[in-house]
Each structure stands twice: as C-alpha cells, then as structure tokens.
Coordinates of C-alpha atoms in Angstrom, one line a residue:
Chain A
X916 CA -97.4 -6.8 123.6
X917 CA -99.0 -8.4 126.4
X918 CA -102.3 -8.7 124.6
X919 CA -100.6 -10.5 121.8
X920 CA -100.7 -14.0 122.0
X921 CA -98.4 -14.7 124.6
X922 CA -99.4 -18.1 124.6
X923 CA -97.3 -20.5 122.8
X924 CA -98.8 -19.6 119.4
X925 CA -97.7 -16.1 119.2
X926 CA -94.3 -16.3 121.1
X927 CA -93.5 -19.6 119.9
X928 CA -94.0 -18.0 116.3
X929 CA -92.0 -14.9 117.2
X930 CA -89.6 -16.6 119.4
X931 CA -87.2 -17.6 116.9
X932 CA -87.7 -14.5 114.9
X933 CA -86.0 -11.4 115.8
X934 CA -84.6 -11.0 119.1
X935 CA -86.5 -7.9 119.3
X936 CA -90.0 -9.2 120.3
X937 CA -88.8 -12.0 122.7
X938 CA -86.5 -9.5 124.0
X939 CA -89.2 -7.1 124.4
X940 CA -91.4 -9.7 125.5
X941 CA -88.8 -10.6 128.0
X942 CA -87.8 -7.2 129.0
X943 CA -90.5 -4.7 128.3
X944 CA -93.6 -6.7 128.7
X945 CA -92.3 -9.2 131.2
X946 CA -93.4 -7.5 134.3
X947 CA -96.8 -6.5 133.3
X948 CA -97.3 -9.8 131.6
X949 CA -96.0 -12.0 134.2
X950 CA -98.2 -10.3 136.7
X951 CA -101.0 -10.4 134.6
X952 CA -100.7 -13.8 133.8
X953 CA -99.9 -14.5 137.3
X954 CA -103.1 -12.7 138.0
X955 CA -104.9 -14.7 135.5
X956 CA -103.3 -17.7 136.8
X957 CA -102.3 -19.0 133.5
X958 CA -99.8 -21.7 133.0
X959 CA -97.4 -19.5 131.2
X960 CA -94.6 -18.4 132.9
X961 CA -91.1 -17.3 132.1
X962 CA -89.6 -20.8 132.0
X963 CA -91.8 -21.6 129.2
X964 CA -91.1 -18.4 127.2
X965 CA -87.4 -19.5 127.4
X966 CA -88.1 -22.9 126.3
X967 CA -89.9 -21.4 123.3
X968 CA -86.9 -19.3 122.7
X969 CA -84.5 -22.2 122.6
X970 CA -86.8 -24.3 120.7
X971 CA -87.0 -21.4 118.0
X972 CA -83.3 -21.2 117.9
X973 CA -83.3 -24.8 117.2
X974 CA -86.0 -24.4 114.6
X975 CA -84.0 -21.7 112.7
X976 CA -81.0 -23.4 113.0
X977 CA -82.6 -26.3 111.3
X978 CA -84.4 -24.3 108.8
X979 CA -81.5 -22.0 108.0
X980 CA -79.9 -25.0 106.6
X981 CA -82.6 -25.6 104.2
X982 CA -81.8 -22.7 101.9
X983 CA -78.8 -24.9 100.9
X984 CA -81.2 -27.3 99.5
X985 CA -83.2 -24.8 97.7
X986 CA -83.7 -25.3 94.1
X987 CA -81.4 -23.3 91.8
X988 CA -84.7 -21.7 90.1
X989 CA -84.6 -19.3 92.9
X990 CA -81.7 -17.4 91.0
X991 CA -84.5 -15.3 89.9
X992 CA -84.8 -12.1 91.8
X993 CA -88.6 -12.3 91.9
X994 CA -89.5 -15.8 91.5
X995 CA -93.2 -16.2 90.3
X996 CA -94.1 -18.9 92.6
X997 CA -94.9 -18.1 96.3
X998 CA -92.4 -18.7 98.8
X999 CA -94.9 -21.0 100.4
X1000 CA -94.2 -23.8 98.0
X1001 CA -90.7 -23.6 98.3
X1002 CA -90.8 -23.9 101.9
X1003 CA -93.1 -26.6 101.9
X1004 CA -90.5 -29.4 101.7
X1005 CA -88.6 -27.6 104.4
X1006 CA -91.4 -27.8 106.8
X1007 CA -91.6 -31.3 106.5
X1008 CA -87.8 -31.4 106.9
X1009 CA -87.7 -29.4 110.0
X1010 CA -89.1 -29.9 113.1
X1011 CA -91.9 -27.6 113.8
X1012 CA -91.9 -28.1 117.4
X1013 CA -92.5 -24.6 117.9
X1014 CA -95.2 -24.4 115.9
X1015 CA -98.6 -23.2 117.0
X1016 CA -101.7 -25.1 117.7
X1017 CA -102.4 -24.7 114.0
X1018 CA -99.4 -26.9 113.3
X1019 CA -100.8 -28.1 109.9
X1020 CA -101.6 -24.6 109.0
X1021 CA -99.5 -23.3 106.2
X1022 CA -100.1 -20.0 107.6
X1023 CA -98.0 -20.4 110.5
X1024 CA -95.6 -22.8 108.6
X1025 CA -95.1 -20.0 106.2
X1026 CA -94.6 -17.5 108.9
X1027 CA -92.3 -19.6 111.0
X1028 CA -90.3 -20.3 108.0
X1029 CA -89.8 -16.9 107.0
X1030 CA -89.1 -16.0 110.5
X1031 CA -86.5 -18.6 110.6
X1032 CA -84.7 -16.7 107.9
X1033 CA -85.6 -13.3 109.4
X1034 CA -82.9 -13.3 111.9
X1035 CA -80.0 -11.6 110.3
X1036 CA -77.8 -12.4 113.3
X1037 CA -78.0 -15.9 113.1
X1038 CA -74.5 -17.3 112.1
X1039 CA -76.0 -20.2 110.6
X1040 CA -78.4 -18.4 108.5
X1041 CA -75.6 -16.2 107.4
X1042 CA -73.4 -19.2 106.3
X1043 CA -76.4 -20.5 104.4
X1044 CA -76.6 -17.4 102.1
X1045 CA -74.2 -18.4 99.7
X1046 CA -75.5 -16.9 96.7
X1047 CA -76.4 -13.3 96.2
X1048 CA -79.9 -14.2 95.3
X1049 CA -80.4 -16.5 98.0
X1050 CA -79.3 -13.8 100.6
X1051 CA -81.5 -11.2 98.6
X1052 CA -84.3 -13.5 98.7
X1053 CA -83.8 -13.9 102.4
X1054 CA -83.6 -10.3 102.9
X1055 CA -86.5 -9.7 101.1
X1056 CA -88.5 -12.2 103.1
X1057 CA -86.8 -10.8 106.2
X1058 CA -88.2 -7.6 105.5
X1059 CA -91.5 -9.0 104.7
X1060 CA -91.6 -10.8 107.8
X1061 CA -90.3 -7.9 109.7
X1062 CA -93.1 -6.0 108.5
X1063 CA -95.4 -8.8 109.6
X1064 CA -93.8 -9.2 112.8
X1065 CA -94.7 -5.4 113.5
X1066 CA -98.2 -6.2 112.5
X1067 CA -98.5 -9.3 114.5
X1068 CA -97.5 -7.3 117.2
X1069 CA -100.2 -5.1 117.0
X1070 CA -102.7 -7.6 115.7
X1071 CA -105.0 -8.5 118.5
X1072 CA -106.6 -11.4 116.8
X1073 CA -105.0 -14.8 117.8
X1074 CA -105.1 -15.9 114.3
X1075 CA -103.2 -12.9 113.0
X1076 CA -102.3 -15.4 110.4
X1077 CA -103.9 -13.4 107.5
X1078 CA -101.5 -10.7 107.9
X1079 CA -98.5 -13.0 107.3
X1080 CA -99.9 -14.5 104.3
X1081 CA -98.6 -12.0 101.7
X1082 CA -95.1 -13.3 101.9
X1083 CA -94.7 -13.6 98.0
X1084 CA -91.9 -11.6 97.2
X1085 CA -93.5 -10.4 93.9
X1086 CA -96.0 -8.7 95.8
X1087 CA -95.9 -6.2 98.6
X1088 CA -97.5 -7.5 101.6
X1089 CA -101.1 -6.6 101.5
X1090 CA -102.6 -6.6 104.9
X1091 CA -106.2 -7.8 104.8
X1092 CA -107.5 -8.6 108.3
X1093 CA -110.2 -10.8 107.5
X1094 CA -112.7 -11.6 109.9
X1095 CA -111.6 -14.9 111.4
X1096 CA -112.8 -17.8 109.5
X1097 CA -111.3 -21.1 109.7
X1098 CA -107.6 -21.2 108.5
X1099 CA -108.3 -23.8 105.9
X1100 CA -111.0 -21.4 104.1
X1101 CA -108.8 -18.2 104.4
X1102 CA -105.9 -20.5 102.7
X1103 CA -108.5 -21.2 99.6
X1104 CA -109.0 -17.4 99.3
X1105 CA -105.6 -16.1 99.8
X1106 CA -104.0 -18.8 97.4
X1107 CA -106.5 -17.4 94.9
X1108 CA -105.7 -13.9 95.5
X1109 CA -102.1 -14.6 95.5
X1110 CA -102.5 -16.4 92.2
X1111 CA -104.5 -13.5 90.9
X1112 CA -101.8 -11.0 92.0
X1113 CA -99.0 -13.0 90.5
X1114 CA -101.0 -13.2 87.0
X1115 CA -101.5 -9.2 87.3
X1116 CA -97.8 -8.6 88.0
X1117 CA -96.9 -10.8 85.1
X1118 CA -99.4 -9.4 82.8
X1119 CA -98.3 -5.8 83.8
X1120 CA -94.4 -6.7 83.1
X1121 CA -95.4 -7.8 79.7
X1122 CA -97.5 -4.8 78.9
X1123 CA -94.4 -2.7 80.0
X1124 CA -92.1 -4.6 78.1
X1125 CA -94.5 -4.2 74.9
X1126 CA -94.7 -0.6 75.4
X1127 CA -90.9 -0.1 75.6
X1128 CA -90.4 -2.0 72.6
X1129 CA -93.0 -0.1 70.8
X1130 CA -91.3 3.4 71.9
X1131 CA -87.6 2.0 70.7
X1132 CA -89.2 1.0 67.3
X1133 CA -90.9 4.2 67.0
X1134 CA -87.6 6.2 67.6
X1135 CA -85.7 4.2 64.8
X1136 CA -88.7 4.6 62.5
X1137 CA -88.6 8.4 63.1
X1138 CA -84.8 8.7 62.3
X1139 CA -85.2 6.9 59.5
X1140 CA -88.0 9.1 58.1
X1141 CA -86.0 12.2 58.7
X1142 CA -83.2 10.6 56.7
X1143 CA -85.5 9.7 53.8
X1144 CA -87.1 13.3 53.9
X1145 CA -83.5 15.1 53.8
X1146 CA -82.7 12.7 50.9
X1147 CA -85.8 13.4 48.9
X1148 CA -85.4 17.2 49.5
X1149 CA -81.9 17.1 48.1
X1150 CA -83.2 15.3 45.1
X1151 CA -86.1 17.6 44.9
X1152 CA -83.5 20.2 44.4
X1153 CA -82.1 18.7 41.2
X1154 CA -85.5 18.2 39.8
X1155 CA -87.0 21.4 39.1
X1156 CA -85.2 23.7 41.6
X1157 CA -88.2 23.8 43.9
X1158 CA -88.4 23.1 47.8
X1159 CA -85.6 23.6 50.2
X1160 CA -82.3 22.0 50.2
X1161 CA -80.7 19.9 53.0
X1162 CA -81.1 21.2 56.5
X1163 CA -78.3 23.7 56.6
X1164 CA -79.9 26.3 54.4
X1165 CA -80.7 29.6 55.9
X1166 CA -83.8 30.9 56.6
X1167 CA -83.5 33.8 54.0
X1168 CA -82.6 31.4 51.3
X1169 CA -85.5 29.1 52.1
X1170 CA -88.0 32.0 52.2
X1171 CA -86.7 33.0 48.7
X1172 CA -86.8 29.4 47.2
X1173 CA -90.5 29.3 48.4
X1174 CA -91.2 32.7 46.8
X1175 CA -89.1 31.7 43.7
X1176 CA -91.1 28.5 43.0
X1177 CA -94.5 30.6 43.6
X1178 CA -93.1 33.1 40.8
X1179 CA -92.3 30.2 38.6
X1180 CA -95.9 29.2 38.8
X1181 CA -97.0 32.9 38.4
X1182 CA -94.7 32.8 35.3
X1183 CA -96.5 29.8 33.7
X1184 CA -99.7 31.5 34.1
X1185 CA -98.7 34.8 32.5
X1186 CA -97.2 32.8 29.6
X1187 CA -100.4 31.0 29.0
X1188 CA -101.9 34.5 28.9
X1189 CA -99.4 35.8 26.5
X1190 CA -100.0 32.8 24.3
X1191 CA -103.7 32.8 24.2
X1192 CA -103.4 36.6 23.7
X1193 CA -101.2 36.4 20.8
X1194 CA -103.4 33.7 19.3
X1195 CA -106.6 35.2 19.7
X1196 CA -105.1 38.4 17.9
X1197 CA -106.3 40.7 20.9
X1198 CA -106.0 44.3 20.3
X1199 CA -102.7 46.3 21.1
X1200 CA -104.3 48.0 24.3
X1201 CA -105.3 44.6 25.6
X1202 CA -102.2 43.0 24.7
X1203 CA -100.2 45.8 26.0
X1204 CA -102.2 45.4 29.5
X1205 CA -100.8 41.8 29.5
X1206 CA -97.4 42.7 28.6
X1207 CA -97.1 45.4 31.3
X1208 CA -98.3 42.8 33.8
X1209 CA -95.5 40.6 32.7
X1210 CA -92.9 43.2 33.0
X1211 CA -94.1 43.9 36.6
X1212 CA -94.1 40.1 37.3
X1213 CA -90.2 40.4 36.3
X1214 CA -89.9 43.5 38.5
X1215 CA -91.5 41.3 41.3
X1216 CA -88.8 38.8 41.1
X1217 CA -86.0 41.4 41.1
X1218 CA -87.4 43.1 44.1
X1219 CA -87.5 39.4 45.9
X1220 CA -84.0 38.8 45.0
X1221 CA -82.9 42.2 46.6
X1222 CA -84.5 41.4 49.8
X1223 CA -82.7 37.9 49.6
X1224 CA -79.3 39.2 48.9
X1225 CA -79.4 41.3 52.2
X1226 CA -80.2 38.0 54.2
X1227 CA -78.2 35.5 52.2
X1228 CA -76.1 36.7 49.2
X1229 CA -74.3 33.3 48.6
X1230 CA -77.5 31.7 48.1
X1231 CA -78.1 33.9 45.0
X1232 CA -74.6 34.3 43.9
X1233 CA -73.9 30.4 44.0
X1234 CA -77.3 30.1 41.9
X1235 CA -78.5 27.4 44.4
X1236 CA -82.1 28.7 44.0
X1237 CA -81.9 27.6 40.2
X1238 CA -81.7 24.4 38.3
X1239 CA -78.3 23.0 37.4
X1240 CA -78.4 24.0 33.6
X1241 CA -79.5 27.6 34.5
X1242 CA -76.5 27.5 36.9
X1243 CA -74.1 26.7 34.0
X1244 CA -74.8 30.2 32.4
X1245 CA -75.0 31.8 35.8
X1246 CA -73.4 35.3 36.0
X1247 CA -73.6 37.3 39.2
X1248 CA -76.5 35.3 40.7
X1249 CA -78.8 35.5 37.5
X1250 CA -79.0 35.5 33.6
X1251 CA -76.5 37.5 31.7
X1252 CA -78.4 40.2 29.7
X1253 CA -76.3 40.3 26.7
X1254 CA -76.7 36.6 26.2
X1255 CA -80.4 36.9 26.4
X1256 CA -80.3 39.7 23.6
X1257 CA -78.1 37.6 21.6
X1258 CA -80.6 34.7 21.8
X1259 CA -83.6 37.0 21.1
X1260 CA -82.2 38.6 17.9
X1261 CA -82.9 35.9 15.9
X1262 CA -86.3 35.1 17.1
X1263 CA -87.7 38.6 17.0
X1264 CA -87.9 39.1 13.2
X1265 CA -89.4 41.1 11.4
X1266 CA -87.5 44.3 13.1
X1267 CA -87.4 47.9 11.5
X1268 CA -83.9 49.3 11.0
X1269 CA -84.7 51.6 13.9
X1270 CA -85.6 48.7 16.2
X1271 CA -82.5 46.6 15.0
X1272 CA -80.1 49.3 16.0
X1273 CA -81.6 49.7 19.1
X1274 CA -81.4 46.0 19.8
X1275 CA -77.5 46.2 19.0
X1276 CA -76.9 49.3 21.0
X1277 CA -78.8 47.5 23.9
X1278 CA -76.8 44.5 23.5
X1279 CA -73.5 46.5 23.3
X1280 CA -74.2 48.8 26.4
X1281 CA -75.3 45.7 28.4
X1282 CA -72.0 44.0 27.4
X1283 CA -70.0 47.1 28.6
X1284 CA -71.9 47.3 31.9
X1285 CA -71.3 43.5 32.5
X1286 CA -67.8 43.8 31.9
X1287 CA -67.7 46.9 34.3
X1288 CA -69.4 44.9 37.0
X1289 CA -67.1 41.8 36.4
X1290 CA -64.1 44.2 36.8
X1291 CA -65.1 45.4 40.2
X1292 CA -66.0 42.0 41.4
X1293 CA -62.6 40.9 40.3
X1294 CA -60.9 43.7 42.3
X1295 CA -63.2 42.7 45.3
X1296 CA -62.0 39.0 45.1
X1297 CA -58.4 40.2 44.9
X1298 CA -58.9 42.5 47.8
X1299 CA -60.3 39.6 49.9
X1300 CA -57.5 37.4 48.9
X1301 CA -55.2 40.0 50.0
X1302 CA -56.7 40.4 53.1
X1303 CA -57.2 36.7 54.3
X1304 CA -53.8 35.2 52.8
X1305 CA -51.3 37.8 53.9
X1306 CA -50.8 39.0 57.6
X1307 CA -49.5 37.7 60.5
X1308 CA -51.7 35.3 62.4
X1309 CA -51.7 37.5 65.9
X1310 CA -54.1 39.7 63.7
X1311 CA -56.5 36.9 63.3
X1312 CA -59.8 38.5 64.2
X1313 CA -58.9 41.8 62.9
X1314 CA -58.2 40.1 59.6
X1315 CA -61.5 38.4 59.6
X1316 CA -63.5 41.7 60.5
X1317 CA -61.7 43.4 57.5
X1318 CA -62.7 40.4 55.4
X1319 CA -66.0 40.4 56.6
X1320 CA -66.4 44.1 55.6
X1321 CA -65.3 43.4 52.2
X1322 CA -67.5 40.4 51.7
X1323 CA -70.6 42.5 52.5
X1324 CA -69.8 44.6 49.1
X1325 CA -70.9 41.1 47.2
X1326 CA -74.7 42.4 48.0
X1327 CA -74.1 45.5 46.3
X1328 CA -72.9 43.5 43.1
X1329 CA -75.5 41.1 43.1
X1330 CA -78.0 44.1 43.3
X1331 CA -76.4 46.1 40.5
X1332 CA -76.4 42.8 38.3
X1333 CA -80.3 42.5 38.9
X1334 CA -80.6 46.3 38.3
X1335 CA -79.0 45.7 35.0
X1336 CA -81.2 42.7 34.0
X1337 CA -84.3 44.8 35.1
X1338 CA -83.3 47.8 32.9
X1339 CA -82.5 45.6 30.0
X1340 CA -86.0 44.1 30.1
X1341 CA -87.6 47.5 30.4
X1342 CA -85.5 48.9 27.5
X1343 CA -86.7 45.8 25.4
X1344 CA -90.1 46.7 26.1
X1345 CA -89.5 50.4 25.0
X1346 CA -87.9 49.3 21.7
X1347 CA -90.4 46.8 20.6
X1348 CA -94.1 47.1 19.7
X1349 CA -96.6 45.5 21.9
X1350 CA -97.2 42.5 19.8
X1351 CA -93.3 42.2 19.2
X1352 CA -92.9 42.6 23.1
X1353 CA -95.5 39.9 23.8
X1354 CA -93.8 37.6 21.4
X1355 CA -90.4 38.4 22.8
X1356 CA -91.4 37.4 26.4
X1357 CA -92.9 34.3 25.3
X1358 CA -89.7 33.4 23.9
X1359 CA -87.8 34.4 26.9
X1360 CA -90.3 32.4 29.1
X1361 CA -90.2 29.3 27.0
X1362 CA -86.3 29.4 26.6
X1363 CA -85.8 29.4 30.6
X1364 CA -88.6 26.7 30.7
X1365 CA -86.7 24.6 28.4
X1366 CA -83.4 25.1 30.4
X1367 CA -85.3 23.8 33.5
X1368 CA -86.7 21.0 31.8
X1369 CA -83.2 20.1 30.7
X1370 CA -82.1 20.1 34.1
X1371 CA -84.9 17.8 35.2
X1372 CA -84.2 15.4 32.3
X1373 CA -80.6 15.3 33.1
X1374 CA -81.3 14.5 36.8
X1375 CA -83.5 11.6 36.0
X1376 CA -81.0 10.0 33.7
X1377 CA -79.6 6.7 35.0
X1378 CA -76.2 7.1 35.6
X1379 CA -75.0 4.0 37.5
X1380 CA -73.5 2.3 34.4
X1381 CA -70.0 2.8 33.6
X1382 CA -70.6 2.7 30.0
X1383 CA -71.4 6.2 29.6
X1384 CA -71.6 6.6 26.0
X1385 CA -73.7 3.6 25.5
X1386 CA -76.1 4.8 28.2
X1387 CA -76.5 8.4 26.6
X1388 CA -77.0 6.7 23.2
X1389 CA -79.8 4.5 24.8
X1390 CA -81.3 7.5 26.6
X1391 CA -81.4 9.4 23.2
X1392 CA -83.3 6.3 21.8
X1393 CA -85.9 6.8 24.6
X1394 CA -86.3 10.4 24.0
X1395 CA -86.3 10.1 20.1
X1396 CA -88.6 7.4 19.2
X1397 CA -87.7 7.8 15.6
X1398 CA -84.6 7.0 13.6
X1399 CA -83.8 3.6 15.3
X1400 CA -81.3 2.4 12.7
X1401 CA -78.6 5.0 13.6
X1402 CA -79.0 4.5 17.3
X1403 CA -78.9 0.9 17.0
X1404 CA -75.4 1.1 15.0
X1405 CA -74.0 3.5 17.5
X1406 CA -74.9 1.2 20.0
X1407 CA -73.2 -1.8 18.7
Chain B
X340 CA -55.9 46.2 26.5
X341 CA -56.5 50.1 25.5
X342 CA -58.9 51.1 28.2
X343 CA -56.9 49.6 31.0
X344 CA -53.9 51.6 29.8
X345 CA -56.2 54.5 29.7
X346 CA -57.5 53.7 33.2
X347 CA -54.1 53.3 34.6
X348 CA -52.9 56.4 33.1
X349 CA -56.2 58.3 34.0
X350 CA -55.7 57.1 37.5
X351 CA -52.3 58.6 37.7
X352 CA -53.4 61.8 36.0
X353 CA -56.4 61.9 38.2
X354 CA -54.3 61.6 41.3
X355 CA -51.8 64.3 40.3
X356 CA -54.7 66.5 38.9
X357 CA -56.7 66.1 42.0
X358 CA -53.7 67.3 44.2
X359 CA -53.4 69.9 41.7
X360 CA -57.0 71.1 42.0
X361 CA -57.0 70.7 45.6
X362 CA -54.2 72.8 46.5
X363 CA -55.4 76.0 45.1
X364 CA -59.0 75.1 46.4
X365 CA -57.8 74.6 49.9
X366 CA -55.9 77.8 49.8
X367 CA -58.7 79.7 48.2
X368 CA -61.6 78.6 50.1
X369 CA -60.7 77.5 53.6
X370 CA -63.8 76.8 55.6
X371 CA -66.3 76.7 52.7
X372 CA -69.3 74.7 52.6
X373 CA -68.4 71.0 51.2
X374 CA -71.4 70.8 49.1
X375 CA -70.5 74.0 47.3
X376 CA -67.0 72.4 46.7
X377 CA -68.7 69.3 45.3
X378 CA -70.7 71.4 42.9
X379 CA -67.6 73.5 41.9
X380 CA -65.4 70.6 41.4
X381 CA -68.0 68.7 39.4
X382 CA -68.3 71.5 37.1
X383 CA -64.8 71.8 36.4
X384 CA -64.6 68.7 34.4
X385 CA -66.7 66.8 31.8
X386 CA -66.9 63.7 33.7
X387 CA -66.4 63.8 37.5
X388 CA -66.4 60.8 39.8
X389 CA -66.2 60.9 43.5
X390 CA -64.5 57.6 44.7
X391 CA -62.8 55.9 47.4
X392 CA -59.4 54.1 46.4
X393 CA -60.6 50.9 48.3
X394 CA -63.9 50.7 47.0
X395 CA -64.9 48.1 44.4
X396 CA -67.9 49.7 43.1
X397 CA -65.9 52.6 42.4
X398 CA -63.5 50.5 40.6
X399 CA -66.4 49.2 38.4
X400 CA -67.7 52.7 37.7
X401 CA -64.1 53.9 36.6
X402 CA -63.8 50.7 34.4
X403 CA -67.2 51.4 32.7
X404 CA -66.2 55.0 31.7
X405 CA -62.7 54.0 30.7
X406 CA -64.3 50.9 28.5
X407 CA -66.4 53.6 26.7
X408 CA -63.3 55.6 26.2
X409 CA -63.9 58.3 28.4
X410 CA -61.3 59.9 30.7
X411 CA -63.1 60.8 34.1
X412 CA -61.7 63.2 36.9
X413 CA -61.5 60.9 39.7
X414 CA -61.5 62.3 43.2
X415 CA -60.3 59.9 45.9
X416 CA -62.0 61.0 49.0
X417 CA -59.9 58.9 51.3
X418 CA -56.7 60.8 50.0
X419 CA -58.1 64.2 50.6
X420 CA -58.2 65.8 54.2
X421 CA -61.7 66.8 53.9
X422 CA -62.8 63.8 52.6
X423 CA -65.2 63.1 55.2
X424 CA -67.0 66.2 54.8
X425 CA -67.5 65.7 51.0
X426 CA -68.8 62.1 51.7
X427 CA -71.4 63.6 54.2
X428 CA -72.4 66.2 51.6
X429 CA -72.7 63.4 48.9
X430 CA -74.8 61.4 51.2
X431 CA -77.2 64.4 51.6
X432 CA -77.3 64.8 47.9
X433 CA -78.0 61.3 47.0
X434 CA -80.7 61.4 49.8
X435 CA -80.5 58.4 52.0
X436 CA -78.3 55.9 50.0
X437 CA -76.2 53.1 51.6
X438 CA -73.0 54.5 50.3
X439 CA -71.6 57.9 49.5
X440 CA -69.6 56.7 46.6
X441 CA -69.1 56.2 43.7
X442 CA -71.0 59.5 42.7
X443 CA -70.9 60.7 38.9
X444 CA -71.2 64.1 37.6
X445 CA -71.2 64.6 33.8
X446 CA -71.0 68.2 32.5
X447 CA -71.6 69.3 36.0
X448 CA -75.2 67.6 36.4
X449 CA -75.5 65.0 38.8
X450 CA -76.1 61.6 37.3
X451 CA -76.1 59.6 40.7
X452 CA -75.0 56.6 42.0
X453 CA -74.0 53.4 40.2
X454 CA -77.6 52.2 39.6
X455 CA -78.6 55.4 38.0
X456 CA -75.5 55.4 35.8
X457 CA -76.3 51.7 34.6
X458 CA -79.9 52.6 34.0
X459 CA -78.9 55.4 31.9
X460 CA -76.4 53.7 30.1
X461 CA -78.9 51.0 29.2
X462 CA -81.6 53.2 28.0
X463 CA -79.3 55.0 26.0
X464 CA -79.1 58.4 27.5
X465 CA -75.6 58.1 28.9
X466 CA -73.9 58.3 25.7
X467 CA -75.5 61.5 24.3
X468 CA -75.0 63.1 27.8
X469 CA -71.4 62.3 27.3
X470 CA -71.1 63.5 23.8
X471 CA -72.6 66.8 25.0
X472 CA -70.3 67.3 27.8
X473 CA -67.4 66.8 25.4
X474 CA -66.1 63.7 27.1
X475 CA -66.7 61.2 24.1
X476 CA -66.0 61.9 20.5
X477 CA -67.5 59.5 17.9

C-alpha cells in the first residue's frame, strides 16, 4: 500500500519478509508510489527499495541461522515464554541494519525477527528448521507474522507496531490499535498484558486438566458402585428372598418378587392379628372374620403367582422367588400340600373323629392329585427331551418351535399346582372350627417364617474355614449359649 | 405298579373301544351336531375323558383316575376324523377356556377341565360321584 510506510520503516521491515509485499510494492504500488513520491519529491526511490530488499535478505539469512542456536526448551509446542525473549539474543547477534528508526524498540525487533523466519522460500531458513518443533514454531510464527503483515499492510499508523506485538504462540494475535503513545510505554503495557494472557492460559489449562481428571475418577467410581450394588442384590436374595437378583431377571419376575415381599409383610401383620385374636379369646364371629381375611390373603398370592406364571414360569418353577430352605422342599413352584397336612396333623389336636377322618382323606386325595400332576410333568419332560434330542439338525428351527410349544405347557402345570394348594387350604378351613382354623393358619405362617429364618441364618454363617465341622460346632455354640461342656469337647 | 398296568391296559382298551364306538356312530349319524355327539358319548360310559394323545395334562388326568382305580373311557380327538369339531364343541361347553382338553364327564354329567376335577377331588366330592356312577367300588 502506498500509504503504508513506504519509507524505510515499513518497507525495510517488510522487505525481508514475504516476497509478497515487496513484490506488490514493486509491481503493484510501484507506479503510483513512485509517481507519488516523485511528486512529493521524497528521497525514496526504487533503488533504495532494492537495497532494502537486499539488506532484508541478508538479515533474514543471518537470523535464519539463529534457530540453530535456539535452546532446546523450545521443544515445547507452546512455550509459555514470549518469543521476544527468545529472539532477543538474536537481535544482538544479527545485524539489524534493516531496522527502522526505532532500532531499540523491541517491537520492530520482534517483528523483524519474526519476519526473518516468515519466509518459507528462504533456503537458509529451511535448512535451519532441523527439528519438527522448531519448524512448527517457525510456521506458527510465520502464520502470525503473515497475519501481522496483512494488518501492517492495512495499518495506517506509522508505528503499526502494536499490532505486531502479540506474537506469543500461546495466544492468538490480538490486534489492539492503541492510540500512538511512545513505544516504550506501549512496551510495558503490552508486556503486562502478555503476561496476564499467559497466566490466564495456564490457569485455564490447569482447570481443564482438573476437570478431566474429575470426570475420569467419577466414571471409575460409578462402575464400582454398580458392581457393589449388584453384589449386594445377590446377597440380599440369600438373606430373606426379598429384592431383585442380578441384572438378568425378567421384569415379570422382578414384579412378582416385589409383590411377594409386600405379601410377606402383610402375612406378618395377619399373623399378629391371629395371635392377638386367639390370646384375647375373641368371639367366634370376630375370629371368623380374621380367619377369612387370612384365606383371602392366601388367595391373593395364588392369583399373583398365576399372573407371574404367564410372564415368567421358570422364575416360579425354580423357586427363585423363595428362600433356599423353602426351595429345598419345592414342588412345582410352591409347597407340597400333603407335606403341609402331615406337618399340621400333630399340631391340630384335639380333633374330633370326623375331623380326623376329613384331614386324613384330605391328605390322601392331595397325595393322589400331586402324583397325577407329577406324572403329567414327567411326560412333558420326556416329550421335550424327545423333541430336542432327536431329529436332524436341518430341522433345527422347526424342532425349536415344537419344543417351545411344549414348554408353554409348564405354565398350566404350575397353575394346577397352585390350584391344588389353594383348594387344600380352603378344605382345611371347612373341616376345622374357627378357633382351630385360626390356630392352624398361625402354625402354617410360623412354620414358613422359621424356614425363612433358617435360610437367613444359613447365609450368614461364616463359610471361609475349611474345617467345616469345627465351624458348625462353634456356630452352634454361638446359637445356643447353654451347654458349653459338650461343645467344648466336640471342638477338641 | 398296579395302576400303571391298568392305565396302559385302559389306553389300549379305550383306543379299541373308541374305534369301536366311532364306527357305528359315524355310520348312524353322519352330519350330526358335534355337541350332541359329545353328550351322547359322555352318557355311554361311567367316566368319559376327552383327550389328545400328545397333551400332558390329559396324561395327568388319566393318571389321576387310574391311580384311584377307575377305568375311564378315553376319546383321543387327534385320532378321530371329526376331532376338530368336537374340540370346538368342548371349547364352547367349557366357556372361554385355554384348552379344550382334557374334559371329564362322570355319569353323563360334565365335571369340567383339570382344575375342576382337582378341586372336586380335594373337597371330597369326586369320590362319591364316581361311586354313584358305578366307576368305583369300595
């Protein structure tokens, strides 16, 4: 631009830099400028320009060697110190002949230095960029200097210096065209500003690092929590059969487990009602209400099991909804009615002869029904085995479809078994008097409560020791605080 | 075990007798209403079970009766040419049930599907019915 410091300052500064500007100056601006200057009668002429160019080349070549002497610390991609300090020694080393009138000014030093490296076509500078970092730095500087060049080109002020100041690679060039004060004052201000920028950059880098570390540790914590939760859930299943198991439980099973847990709480409440009702010697009418409520309480769980059988029959039939001790005696997804009657007969005294006969025939017929259902289930299993085990592999999918159809019959068997249980309880109610029935249901509730407690105790026993017998003896010692002598001997 | 022998024997007998029953029936009443046929067949024996040979619940019902010492007359609908019609009739009879078989008639009277049979056995009404129909002797 002709308006640009066509005088020595601008051109000499820009001379050694890109060939663009001098080129432009030479070719584009030449005519008007020379005419202008000729008009003005300035001392500037083309010859001087050429000289400046040549001098700039010299400077460039001189300073291009400087990178070789650059300290190794510049291996950093973004050195935190300003380029200026780096280049200051070079200022001294190089001939700043092409400098402007502000020879002492670090501004133009800086700019000239940077410009010296800016020329990508300089063979010397290319040779000098031996390391990648150096060349990166150079390129970065070149980029910034190029930007500055453009700004310089459009900068009208003679001391377009301020725009060249921000060459610290860590910061993007900030163009603050201050009003022209002396270069020395600007120097201090810009120094301070650059220092502040550096600080801010460092702080933000540290903040980002801290944030990323926080994220990472939170992620690890989250996965650990999930593992702990899963482990706790599985243990919870052993201790009382409440809550859900590991993640691979179907929704139908999970829903049933939740409802069963609620049913157990209701059961506890009903039992305490029965107990207080018996102890308080309520009238038969009042007691009948309580007993009938307990029957419908059982009807409720059979209904829930029916719903669960539709969605997840395996959950019921494997007994995963109940405790381990109950599972021991599992028959078709629940208790065996005949066994329950057997358990009750001793506890229901006194019974009339008729009642006794009724109880025994109930036991007998439930046994027959259980046997029939077991036979049916056996045939189902046999038919399933026949479907899966035989047949060519070609028929694979067909085979599977048939097997699936047969598996669907499982639901029917579980429902029939539950139906049997329900009918047995109802028949018990019919045979017994109100008071007897109240006692009977209390016994049933307590029996299963003890089975569940047994499961919890079993789960809580320490099992690490290899000396199993000794351990159980000690556990028994813990449980029964009495009779120390025998247990001591057995320990020895 | 005794009842197993009885059951196997019964199955063979039932198959032969069902064939025996069917032939005159088809000859005599072509195109009759399946429900009528069901009722007629049910009244011809003390204990009548409509079944499908591959159905496991039907096997359970048969085991139950044989275990009690009863000899039921079993009609395997999958071995009958008009089986499908009878199945549909039974479904209508049971009223919106999941499966048409097994269905039990005692003394010509409809007892129902498996759950009704079980319930009646538990509450002690099945054995008197069987005795009444002459299927069970003390």
